[in-house]
Structures are given as C-alpha cells and as structure tokens.
mmCIF file of C-alpha atoms and ligand atoms in Angstrom:
data_model
loop_
_atom_site.group_PDB
_atom_site.id
_atom_site.type_symbol
_atom_site.label_atom_id
_atom_site.label_comp_id
_atom_site.label_asym_id
_atom_site.label_seq_id
_atom_site.Cartn_x
_atom_site.Cartn_y
_atom_site.Cartn_z
ATOM 1 C CA MET Y 146 121.578 96.885 129.881
ATOM 2 C CA ALA Y 147 122.950 95.671 126.536
ATOM 3 C CA ARG Y 148 125.890 97.750 125.310
ATOM 4 C CA LEU Y 149 125.343 99.780 122.174
ATOM 5 C CA ASP Y 150 128.009 99.910 119.482
ATOM 6 C CA ALA Y 151 130.438 102.823 120.101
ATOM 7 C CA ARG Y 152 130.463 104.092 116.500
ATOM 8 C CA GLU Y 153 126.672 103.944 116.242
ATOM 9 C CA ARG Y 154 126.411 105.812 119.547
ATOM 10 C CA GLU Y 155 128.801 108.482 118.270
ATOM 11 C CA ILE Y 156 126.761 108.805 115.050
ATOM 12 C CA ALA Y 157 123.523 109.053 117.036
ATOM 13 C CA ARG Y 158 125.156 111.720 119.211
ATOM 14 C CA LEU Y 159 126.270 113.737 116.158
ATOM 15 C CA ARG Y 160 122.711 113.504 114.797
ATOM 16 C CA THR Y 161 120.727 114.161 117.962
ATOM 17 C CA VAL Y 162 123.038 116.259 120.127
ATOM 18 C CA ASP Y 163 125.006 118.207 117.501
ATOM 19 C CA GLY Y 164 122.165 118.234 114.940
ATOM 20 C CA LEU Y 165 124.400 117.267 111.968
ATOM 21 C CA THR Y 166 122.721 116.090 108.748
ATOM 22 C CA LEU Y 167 123.177 112.513 107.514
ATOM 23 C CA GLN Y 168 125.476 113.853 104.787
ATOM 24 C CA GLN Y 169 127.640 115.814 107.241
ATOM 25 C CA ILE Y 170 127.994 112.737 109.467
ATOM 26 C CA GLY Y 171 128.835 110.596 106.435
ATOM 27 C CA ASP Y 172 131.535 113.069 105.356
ATOM 28 C CA ARG Y 173 133.000 113.072 108.846
ATOM 29 C CA HIS Y 174 133.148 109.263 109.044
ATOM 30 C CA GLY Y 175 134.003 108.621 105.390
ATOM 31 C CA ILE Y 176 130.787 106.673 104.715
ATOM 32 C CA SER Y 177 127.732 107.269 102.535
ATOM 33 C CA ARG Y 178 124.566 109.047 103.642
ATOM 34 C CA GLU Y 179 122.687 105.756 103.177
ATOM 35 C CA ARG Y 180 125.168 103.909 105.421
ATOM 36 C CA VAL Y 181 124.655 106.550 108.126
ATOM 37 C CA ARG Y 182 120.894 106.014 107.867
ATOM 38 C CA GLN Y 183 121.342 102.236 108.233
ATOM 39 C CA LEU Y 184 123.623 102.648 111.264
ATOM 40 C CA LEU Y 185 121.123 105.012 112.898
ATOM 41 C CA ASN Y 186 118.263 102.540 112.317
ATOM 42 C CA HIS Y 187 120.400 99.775 113.800
ATOM 43 C CA TYR Y 188 121.215 101.986 116.773
ATOM 44 C CA TYR Y 189 117.527 102.754 117.441
ATOM 45 C CA PHE Y 190 116.629 99.078 117.138
ATOM 46 C CA HIS Y 191 119.208 98.175 119.800
ATOM 47 C CA LEU Y 192 118.246 101.156 121.904
ATOM 48 C CA GLY Y 193 114.711 99.737 121.951
ATOM 49 C CA GLN Y 194 116.084 96.365 123.053
ATOM 50 C CA SER Y 195 118.217 98.003 125.772
ATOM 51 C CA LEU Y 196 115.169 99.844 127.070
ATOM 52 C CA ALA Y 197 113.180 96.630 127.130
ATOM 53 C CA THR Y 198 115.850 94.920 129.242
ATOM 54 C CA SER Y 199 116.817 97.937 131.358
ATOM 55 C CA HIS Y 200 117.090 97.069 135.037
ATOM 56 C CA VAL Y 201 115.553 100.390 136.053
ATOM 57 C CA LEU Y 202 112.521 99.834 133.850
ATOM 58 C CA ARG Y 203 112.133 96.242 134.971
ATOM 59 C CA THR Y 204 112.042 97.320 138.606
ATOM 60 C CA HIS Y 205 109.834 100.346 137.765
ATOM 61 C CA PRO Y 206 107.479 99.143 135.023
ATOM 62 C CA THR Y 207 105.300 102.200 135.570
ATOM 63 C CA ALA Y 208 108.121 104.288 134.054
ATOM 64 C CA ILE Y 209 108.354 102.263 130.831
ATOM 65 C CA GLY Y 210 105.705 104.261 128.929
ATOM 66 C CA VAL Y 211 107.180 107.652 129.821
ATOM 67 C CA ILE Y 212 110.809 106.722 129.133
ATOM 68 C CA THR Y 213 110.057 104.884 125.890
ATOM 69 C CA ARG Y 214 107.982 107.769 124.533
ATOM 70 C CA LEU Y 215 110.673 110.311 125.431
ATOM 71 C CA ARG Y 216 113.462 108.145 123.982
ATOM 72 C CA VAL Y 217 111.581 107.501 120.729
ATOM 73 C CA GLU Y 218 110.149 110.971 120.076
ATOM 74 C CA GLY Y 219 112.953 112.898 121.785
ATOM 75 C CA PRO Y 220 115.715 112.878 119.157
ATOM 76 C CA LYS Y 221 113.444 114.376 116.449
ATOM 77 C CA ARG Y 222 112.243 117.066 118.820
ATOM 78 C CA ASP Y 223 115.807 117.802 119.921
ATOM 79 C CA ILE Y 224 116.916 118.289 116.322
ATOM 80 C CA ARG Y 225 113.918 120.527 115.510
ATOM 81 C CA ALA Y 226 114.526 122.671 118.578
ATOM 82 C CA LYS Y 227 118.249 122.988 117.850
ATOM 83 C CA ARG Y 228 117.456 124.195 114.336
ATOM 84 C CA ARG Y 229 114.990 126.757 115.670
ATOM 85 C CA ALA Y 230 117.547 127.947 118.225
ATOM 86 C CA THR Y 231 120.222 128.397 115.551
ATOM 87 C CA GLN Y 232 117.797 130.277 113.276
ATOM 88 C CA LEU Y 233 116.616 132.600 116.037
ATOM 89 C CA ALA Y 234 120.169 133.398 117.180
ATOM 90 C CA HIS Y 235 121.015 134.173 113.560
ATOM 91 C CA THR Y 236 117.949 136.401 113.116
ATOM 92 C CA GLN Y 237 118.362 138.390 116.310
ATOM 93 C CA GLN Y 238 122.172 138.422 115.882
ATOM 94 C CA THR Y 239 122.803 137.845 119.570
ATOM 95 C CA PRO Y 240 123.086 134.646 121.585
ATOM 96 C CA LEU Y 241 119.757 133.425 122.986
ATOM 97 C CA SER Y 242 118.959 134.225 126.597
ATOM 98 C CA ALA Y 243 118.559 131.298 129.017
ATOM 99 C CA SER Y 244 114.759 131.606 129.041
ATOM 100 C CA GLN Y 245 114.587 131.877 125.226
ATOM 101 C CA ARG Y 246 116.587 128.628 124.992
ATOM 102 C CA SER Y 247 114.344 126.893 127.538
ATOM 103 C CA ARG Y 248 111.203 128.005 125.669
ATOM 104 C CA ILE Y 249 112.522 126.747 122.327
ATOM 105 C CA PHE Y 250 113.431 123.382 123.914
ATOM 106 C CA ARG Y 251 110.016 123.182 125.625
ATOM 107 C CA ASP Y 252 108.980 119.852 124.059
ATOM 108 C CA ALA Y 253 112.533 118.539 123.545
ATOM 109 C CA PRO Y 254 113.977 116.254 126.238
ATOM 110 C CA ILE Y 255 117.691 116.848 125.348
ATOM 111 C CA ALA Y 256 118.142 114.052 127.845
ATOM 112 C CA VAL Y 257 121.166 112.260 129.233
ATOM 113 C CA SER Y 258 122.183 109.023 127.492
ATOM 114 C CA ASP Y 259 121.165 105.632 128.877
ATOM 115 C CA GLU Y 260 124.682 105.185 130.241
ATOM 116 C CA ILE Y 261 124.510 108.416 132.247
ATOM 117 C CA ALA Y 262 120.935 107.648 133.337
ATOM 118 C CA THR Y 263 122.113 104.272 134.648
ATOM 119 C CA LEU Y 264 125.004 105.925 136.495
ATOM 120 C CA LEU Y 265 122.509 108.323 138.132
ATOM 121 C CA TYR Y 266 120.347 105.373 139.180
ATOM 122 C CA ILE Y 267 123.356 103.543 140.677
ATOM 123 C CA LEU Y 268 124.564 106.618 142.563
ATOM 124 C CA ALA Y 269 121.098 107.413 143.911
ATOM 125 C CA ARG Y 270 120.573 103.824 144.950
ATOM 126 C CA THR Y 271 123.953 103.382 146.643
ATOM 127 C CA ARG Y 272 124.225 106.819 148.255
ATOM 128 C CA GLY Y 273 120.540 107.557 148.932
ATOM 129 C CA GLY Y 274 120.175 110.911 150.682
ATOM 130 C CA HIS Y 275 119.123 114.333 149.456
ATOM 131 C CA ILE Y 276 119.621 114.877 145.715
ATOM 132 C CA ILE Y 277 119.286 118.133 143.791
ATOM 133 C CA GLU Y 278 119.112 118.387 140.016
ATOM 134 C CA LEU Y 279 119.623 121.466 137.849
ATOM 135 C CA GLY Y 280 117.619 120.932 134.642
ATOM 136 C CA GLY Y 281 114.857 118.328 135.010
ATOM 137 C CA SER Y 282 113.600 118.829 131.441
ATOM 138 C CA LEU Y 283 110.927 116.176 130.731
ATOM 139 C CA GLY Y 284 112.127 113.748 133.368
ATOM 140 C CA ILE Y 285 114.465 111.053 132.034
ATOM 141 C CA SER Y 286 117.260 111.840 134.510
ATOM 142 C CA THR Y 287 114.839 112.680 137.347
ATOM 143 C CA ILE Y 288 113.032 109.358 136.904
ATOM 144 C CA HIS Y 289 116.334 107.453 137.151
ATOM 145 C CA LEU Y 290 117.367 109.395 140.259
ATOM 146 C CA ALA Y 291 113.975 108.890 141.909
ATOM 147 C CA ALA Y 292 113.926 105.173 140.989
ATOM 148 C CA GLY Y 293 117.395 104.782 142.542
ATOM 149 C CA ILE Y 294 116.205 106.444 145.730
ATOM 150 C CA LYS Y 295 113.132 104.212 145.843
ATOM 151 C CA ASP Y 296 115.285 101.081 145.473
ATOM 152 C CA SER Y 297 117.844 102.279 148.031
ATOM 153 C CA SER Y 298 117.971 100.954 151.558
ATOM 154 C CA ARG Y 299 118.696 104.561 152.650
ATOM 155 C CA HIS Y 300 116.031 107.221 152.861
ATOM 156 C CA GLY Y 301 116.179 110.014 150.298
ATOM 157 C CA THR Y 302 114.471 112.558 148.047
ATOM 158 C CA VAL Y 303 115.092 114.310 144.749
ATOM 159 C CA LEU Y 304 114.501 118.010 144.274
ATOM 160 C CA THR Y 305 114.632 118.972 140.609
ATOM 161 C CA THR Y 306 114.415 122.379 138.979
ATOM 162 C CA GLU Y 307 113.181 123.310 135.504
ATOM 163 C CA LEU Y 308 113.398 126.839 134.141
ATOM 164 C CA ASP Y 309 110.526 126.639 131.661
ATOM 165 C CA PRO Y 310 107.118 126.527 133.457
ATOM 166 C CA VAL Y 311 105.362 124.492 130.740
ATOM 167 C CA LYS Y 312 108.162 121.950 130.733
ATOM 168 C CA ALA Y 313 108.113 121.828 134.544
ATOM 169 C CA GLN Y 314 104.412 120.957 134.379
ATOM 170 C CA ALA Y 315 105.075 118.188 131.843
ATOM 171 C CA LEU Y 316 107.884 116.906 134.082
ATOM 172 C CA THR Y 317 105.486 116.775 137.048
ATOM 173 C CA THR Y 318 102.962 114.848 134.922
ATOM 174 C CA ASN Y 319 105.657 112.403 133.790
ATOM 175 C CA LEU Y 320 106.715 111.747 137.397
ATOM 176 C CA HIS Y 321 103.080 111.004 138.265
ATOM 177 C CA ARG Y 322 102.768 108.670 135.282
ATOM 178 C CA ALA Y 323 105.940 106.879 136.383
ATOM 179 C CA ASP Y 324 104.516 106.704 139.917
ATOM 180 C CA LEU Y 325 107.628 108.365 141.337
ATOM 181 C CA HIS Y 326 106.067 111.686 142.322
ATOM 182 C CA ASP Y 327 106.243 110.862 146.034
ATOM 183 C CA THR Y 328 110.059 110.760 145.806
ATOM 184 C CA ALA Y 329 110.676 113.804 143.612
ATOM 185 C CA GLU Y 330 109.706 117.461 143.998
ATOM 186 C CA VAL Y 331 109.686 119.784 140.980
ATOM 187 C CA ARG Y 332 110.395 123.508 141.326
ATOM 188 C CA ALA Y 333 109.576 125.608 138.274
ATOM 189 C CA GLY Y 334 111.851 128.547 137.519
ATOM 190 C CA ASP Y 335 115.536 129.420 137.460
ATOM 191 C CA ALA Y 336 117.434 127.287 139.999
ATOM 192 C CA GLN Y 337 119.319 130.438 141.000
ATOM 193 C CA ASP Y 338 115.972 131.689 142.409
ATOM 194 C CA THR Y 339 114.138 128.483 143.299
ATOM 195 C CA LEU Y 340 116.957 127.022 145.399
ATOM 196 C CA THR Y 341 117.693 130.074 147.546
ATOM 197 C CA ASP Y 342 115.518 128.953 150.476
ATOM 198 C CA LEU Y 343 116.837 125.426 151.049
ATOM 199 C CA ASP Y 344 116.169 124.347 154.607
ATOM 200 C CA GLY Y 345 116.130 120.537 154.197
ATOM 201 C CA PRO Y 346 118.894 118.065 154.996
ATOM 202 C CA PRO Y 347 122.393 118.598 153.522
ATOM 203 C CA VAL Y 348 122.745 117.803 149.844
ATOM 204 C CA ASP Y 349 124.478 114.462 149.162
ATOM 205 C CA LEU Y 350 124.374 114.516 145.382
ATOM 206 C CA LEU Y 351 124.068 117.473 143.023
ATOM 207 C CA PHE Y 352 123.447 116.805 139.327
ATOM 208 C CA LEU Y 353 124.109 119.750 137.025
ATOM 209 C CA ASP Y 354 122.454 119.375 133.615
ATOM 210 C CA GLY Y 355 121.036 122.825 132.841
ATOM 211 C CA TRP Y 356 122.494 125.668 130.785
ATOM 212 C CA ASN Y 357 126.238 125.601 131.299
ATOM 213 C CA GLU Y 358 126.652 129.218 132.418
ATOM 214 C CA HIS Y 359 124.506 128.387 135.483
ATOM 215 C CA TYR Y 360 126.681 125.525 136.759
ATOM 216 C CA LEU Y 361 129.074 127.640 138.823
ATOM 217 C CA PRO Y 362 126.446 130.049 140.271
ATOM 218 C CA VAL Y 363 124.244 127.091 141.278
ATOM 219 C CA LEU Y 364 127.177 125.224 142.839
ATOM 220 C CA GLN Y 365 128.171 128.371 144.749
ATOM 221 C CA LEU Y 366 124.577 128.890 145.870
ATOM 222 C CA LEU Y 367 124.505 125.366 147.302
ATOM 223 C CA GLU Y 368 128.063 125.086 148.607
ATOM 224 C CA ASN Y 369 127.029 125.802 152.209
ATOM 225 C CA HIS Y 370 124.268 123.199 151.993
ATOM 226 C CA LEU Y 371 126.483 120.342 150.797
ATOM 227 C CA ALA Y 372 127.063 117.328 153.033
ATOM 228 C CA PRO Y 373 130.637 116.274 153.795
ATOM 229 C CA ASP Y 374 131.722 113.997 150.926
ATOM 230 C CA ALA Y 375 128.977 115.423 148.698
ATOM 231 C CA LEU Y 376 129.262 114.377 145.077
ATOM 232 C CA VAL Y 377 128.604 116.724 142.165
ATOM 233 C CA LEU Y 378 128.097 115.470 138.609
ATOM 234 C CA ALA Y 379 128.027 117.883 135.688
ATOM 235 C CA THR Y 380 127.392 116.975 132.058
ATOM 236 C CA LEU Y 381 129.914 118.542 129.696
ATOM 237 C CA SER Y 382 129.732 120.067 126.226
ATOM 238 C CA PRO Y 383 133.419 120.353 125.349
ATOM 239 C CA GLU Y 384 132.994 123.175 122.862
ATOM 240 C CA ASN Y 385 130.993 125.372 125.215
ATOM 241 C CA THR Y 386 133.212 128.061 126.749
ATOM 242 C CA ASP Y 387 130.439 128.809 129.299
ATOM 243 C CA LEU Y 388 131.708 125.753 131.187
ATOM 244 C CA ARG Y 389 135.199 127.167 131.780
ATOM 245 C CA PRO Y 390 134.495 129.010 135.072
ATOM 246 C CA TYR Y 391 132.889 125.872 136.517
ATOM 247 C CA LEU Y 392 135.685 123.548 135.403
ATOM 248 C CA ASN Y 393 138.368 125.951 136.641
ATOM 249 C CA HIS Y 394 136.606 125.984 140.011
ATOM 250 C CA VAL Y 395 136.339 122.216 140.570
ATOM 251 C CA ARG Y 396 139.669 121.363 138.926
ATOM 252 C CA ASP Y 397 141.678 123.909 140.920
ATOM 253 C CA ASN Y 398 144.182 121.891 142.999
ATOM 254 C CA THR Y 399 143.955 124.359 145.870
ATOM 255 C CA SER Y 400 140.146 124.036 146.088
ATOM 256 C CA PRO Y 401 138.339 121.498 148.296
ATOM 257 C CA TRP Y 402 137.277 119.632 145.165
ATOM 258 C CA LEU Y 403 138.676 116.370 143.891
ATOM 259 C CA SER Y 404 137.528 116.118 140.290
ATOM 260 C CA THR Y 405 137.769 113.746 137.356
ATOM 261 C CA THR Y 406 136.133 113.455 133.937
ATOM 262 C CA LEU Y 407 134.168 110.315 133.117
ATOM 263 C CA PRO Y 408 134.176 109.339 129.417
ATOM 264 C CA LEU Y 409 130.407 109.007 129.088
ATOM 265 C CA ASP Y 410 128.766 110.816 126.175
ATOM 266 C CA ALA Y 411 130.479 114.183 125.736
ATOM 267 C CA GLY Y 412 131.917 113.789 129.264
ATOM 268 C CA VAL Y 413 130.671 113.995 132.832
ATOM 269 C CA GLU Y 414 132.696 115.905 135.419
ATOM 270 C CA MET Y 415 132.466 114.070 138.735
ATOM 271 C CA SER Y 416 133.653 116.067 141.727
ATOM 272 C CA LEU Y 417 133.877 115.106 145.374
ATOM 273 C CA ARG Y 418 133.882 117.753 148.081
ATOM 274 C CA ALA Y 419 136.847 116.150 149.766
ATOM 275 C CA ARG Y 420 137.294 118.657 152.602
HETATM 276 C C1 SAM L 615 119.925 119.234 128.895
HETATM 277 S S1 SAM L 615 118.321 119.555 129.497
HETATM 278 C C2 SAM L 615 118.190 118.519 130.900
HETATM 279 C C3 SAM L 615 117.919 117.093 130.548
HETATM 280 C C4 SAM L 615 117.495 116.246 131.719
HETATM 281 N N1 SAM L 615 118.451 116.329 132.803
HETATM 282 C C5 SAM L 615 117.349 114.791 131.291
HETATM 283 O O1 SAM L 615 118.368 114.092 131.223
HETATM 284 O O2 SAM L 615 116.231 114.383 130.984
HETATM 285 C C6 SAM L 615 118.535 121.129 130.227
HETATM 286 C C7 SAM L 615 117.282 121.642 130.902
HETATM 287 O O3 SAM L 615 117.702 122.525 131.922
HETATM 288 C C8 SAM L 615 116.792 123.577 132.019
HETATM 289 N N2 SAM L 615 117.529 124.677 132.677
HETATM 290 C C9 SAM L 615 118.584 125.348 132.174
HETATM 291 N N3 SAM L 615 119.059 126.249 133.057
HETATM 292 C C10 SAM L 615 118.250 126.143 134.156
HETATM 293 C C11 SAM L 615 118.193 126.832 135.394
HETATM 294 N N4 SAM L 615 119.057 127.819 135.679
HETATM 295 N N5 SAM L 615 117.248 126.469 136.286
HETATM 296 C C12 SAM L 615 116.360 125.476 135.999
HETATM 297 N N6 SAM L 615 116.371 124.806 134.835
HETATM 298 C C13 SAM L 615 117.301 125.129 133.917
HETATM 299 C C14 SAM L 615 116.395 123.846 130.579
HETATM 300 O O4 SAM L 615 115.162 124.522 130.476
HETATM 301 C C15 SAM L 615 116.358 122.441 129.993
HETATM 302 O O5 SAM L 615 115.057 121.897 130.054
#
C-alpha cells in the first residue's frame, strides 16, 4: 500500500478522530484554513489510490465496495457523531454511558487506520487461529482480520462483538457483502456478556477496539481462554484515563505480559502472554 504523508495523516487524524475544525488545525500547525483544506483533499486523493492498490482489496475484490464506502463516508459521519456526543454530554452534564455512546456512533465507523488494518491482516494471515475482536463497528477491522484468516495456510475464525444491535446488523450485512461471513461470527451486545460462554478453541489473537473502560474487564474475562503465546492488540487514545487500568495491567513487569507500544495512529499496545 502506498505510504501517505505523515503530516497529512496527522491533519486527517485531528479532523476525523479529534473532530477539530479546519481553523483549529491550522492554528495548531501554523498554516491557513485553506491550506488545511488542500492538505486534506490531497490526503483523501492518496487514500483513494492506496485503497485501489491495497493488497487486501486486490485479493478480496468483493470487499472493495464495502471498504471504499466506509472510508469515504466514514470521516463525515465520525465528525457528526462526535459533535452529537459532546453536545449530549454537555446537556445531561454527565459522561455518556457506553450504550449511549454506541447509539450515537451507530452509523459512524470510527475505524482503524489503513496501517492498523494492514497489521491486523498480516497478523491474522501469519498466525491464523481463533481471533476475538472487541468493537466490530461497521466492519473495517473485522474484514481485514477475516481476509487474513482466509489467506492463511492455517485454519482460523474471527468472533467479533458489537454493542449496538443496529450496528451489529449492519456489520453482518457488510461481512456478507464482502463475502467473508463464513469466516467471521458477529455477536450483538456488550462483550462482557456475549463472551461469557466461550467454549471454542483457545484464543490466539485478541483485538481490543471498543470503549476503553471495557479493555481490562474483557481481557480478564478471556484470560483463561487465551492460548500460550496469545497476542493482544489494543488501540490507544492517549488522553483517555479509562485506559490506565488496562495499561497498568499489561505493562506491570511482574505480570505474565510482555508489552510494547507501536507508533501507529494514536498508538497500539501490543502484548504477548509470555508465560
Ligand atoms: C472504535 S469503534 C471500532 C472500530 C472497528 N474496530 C473498525 O476498525 O472498524 C468502537 C466500537 O466498539 C463498540 N463497543 C464498545 N464497547 C463495546 C463492548 N463492551 N462490547 C461490544 N462492542 C463494544 C462500539 O459500539 C463501537 O461501535
């Protein structure tokens, strides 16, 4: 996949992930609002080219329509949903509950970047095995995991969870459209409930990309089901204090975890259950 310019990626992240206005981004980078707009247009043009040449999409052409639509429409929906979330929290004067957040982000993918999606594909393809995902959303990460499993010489499956039932239904539809539904199962509801009855093979790869306060409870729920040398990836939002308990857990030198932070997007914590 072609590499996208680092500054343009950072600007796109500030716009789509942090929801900053063009003016705010310009002030932060010392450039005009118009220059920010040009850089964003350039970024989206190259993103389109990267998608067109993506290895995953070349080997799974049935996924092109779904991924392209989510990548093109997604950022606007993400920004809209973030605004609504901020307004609602302000109006009710308390932080939003997990299900309120999921409902507001119902049509917003808030998806992993292409770089993280490619990493998921590579890991699924090289490790194969039983994969669990917290936070399937509309399917960008799940499609990459399932495509990796399909292209792997090792047998495997993906079990993904999505808190919002409407979003879980859309995710199921997207997996059908991408023709990857035979490799991925969707469970609708809170992973802390939907993953309590696991009786399949041990989990080889756990991908945590849901609300941050659920990372540690979900890891603890699954700890007895993890395979030796299981790998856990968790996307990070550095300013979110909800992540602290999870990071303290996997970074504790006396714990069985060997953990490092990958500099992709806002960071990905990669942890190996080393004993
Ligand atoms: C950042 S998005 C996931 C993006 C997705 N992994 C992708 O890259 O396309 C987070 C999603 O996790 C879901 N979620 C949050 N906490 C959850 C939980 N405890 N169980 C299941 N889903 C959860 C939210 O509803 C939301 O759709």
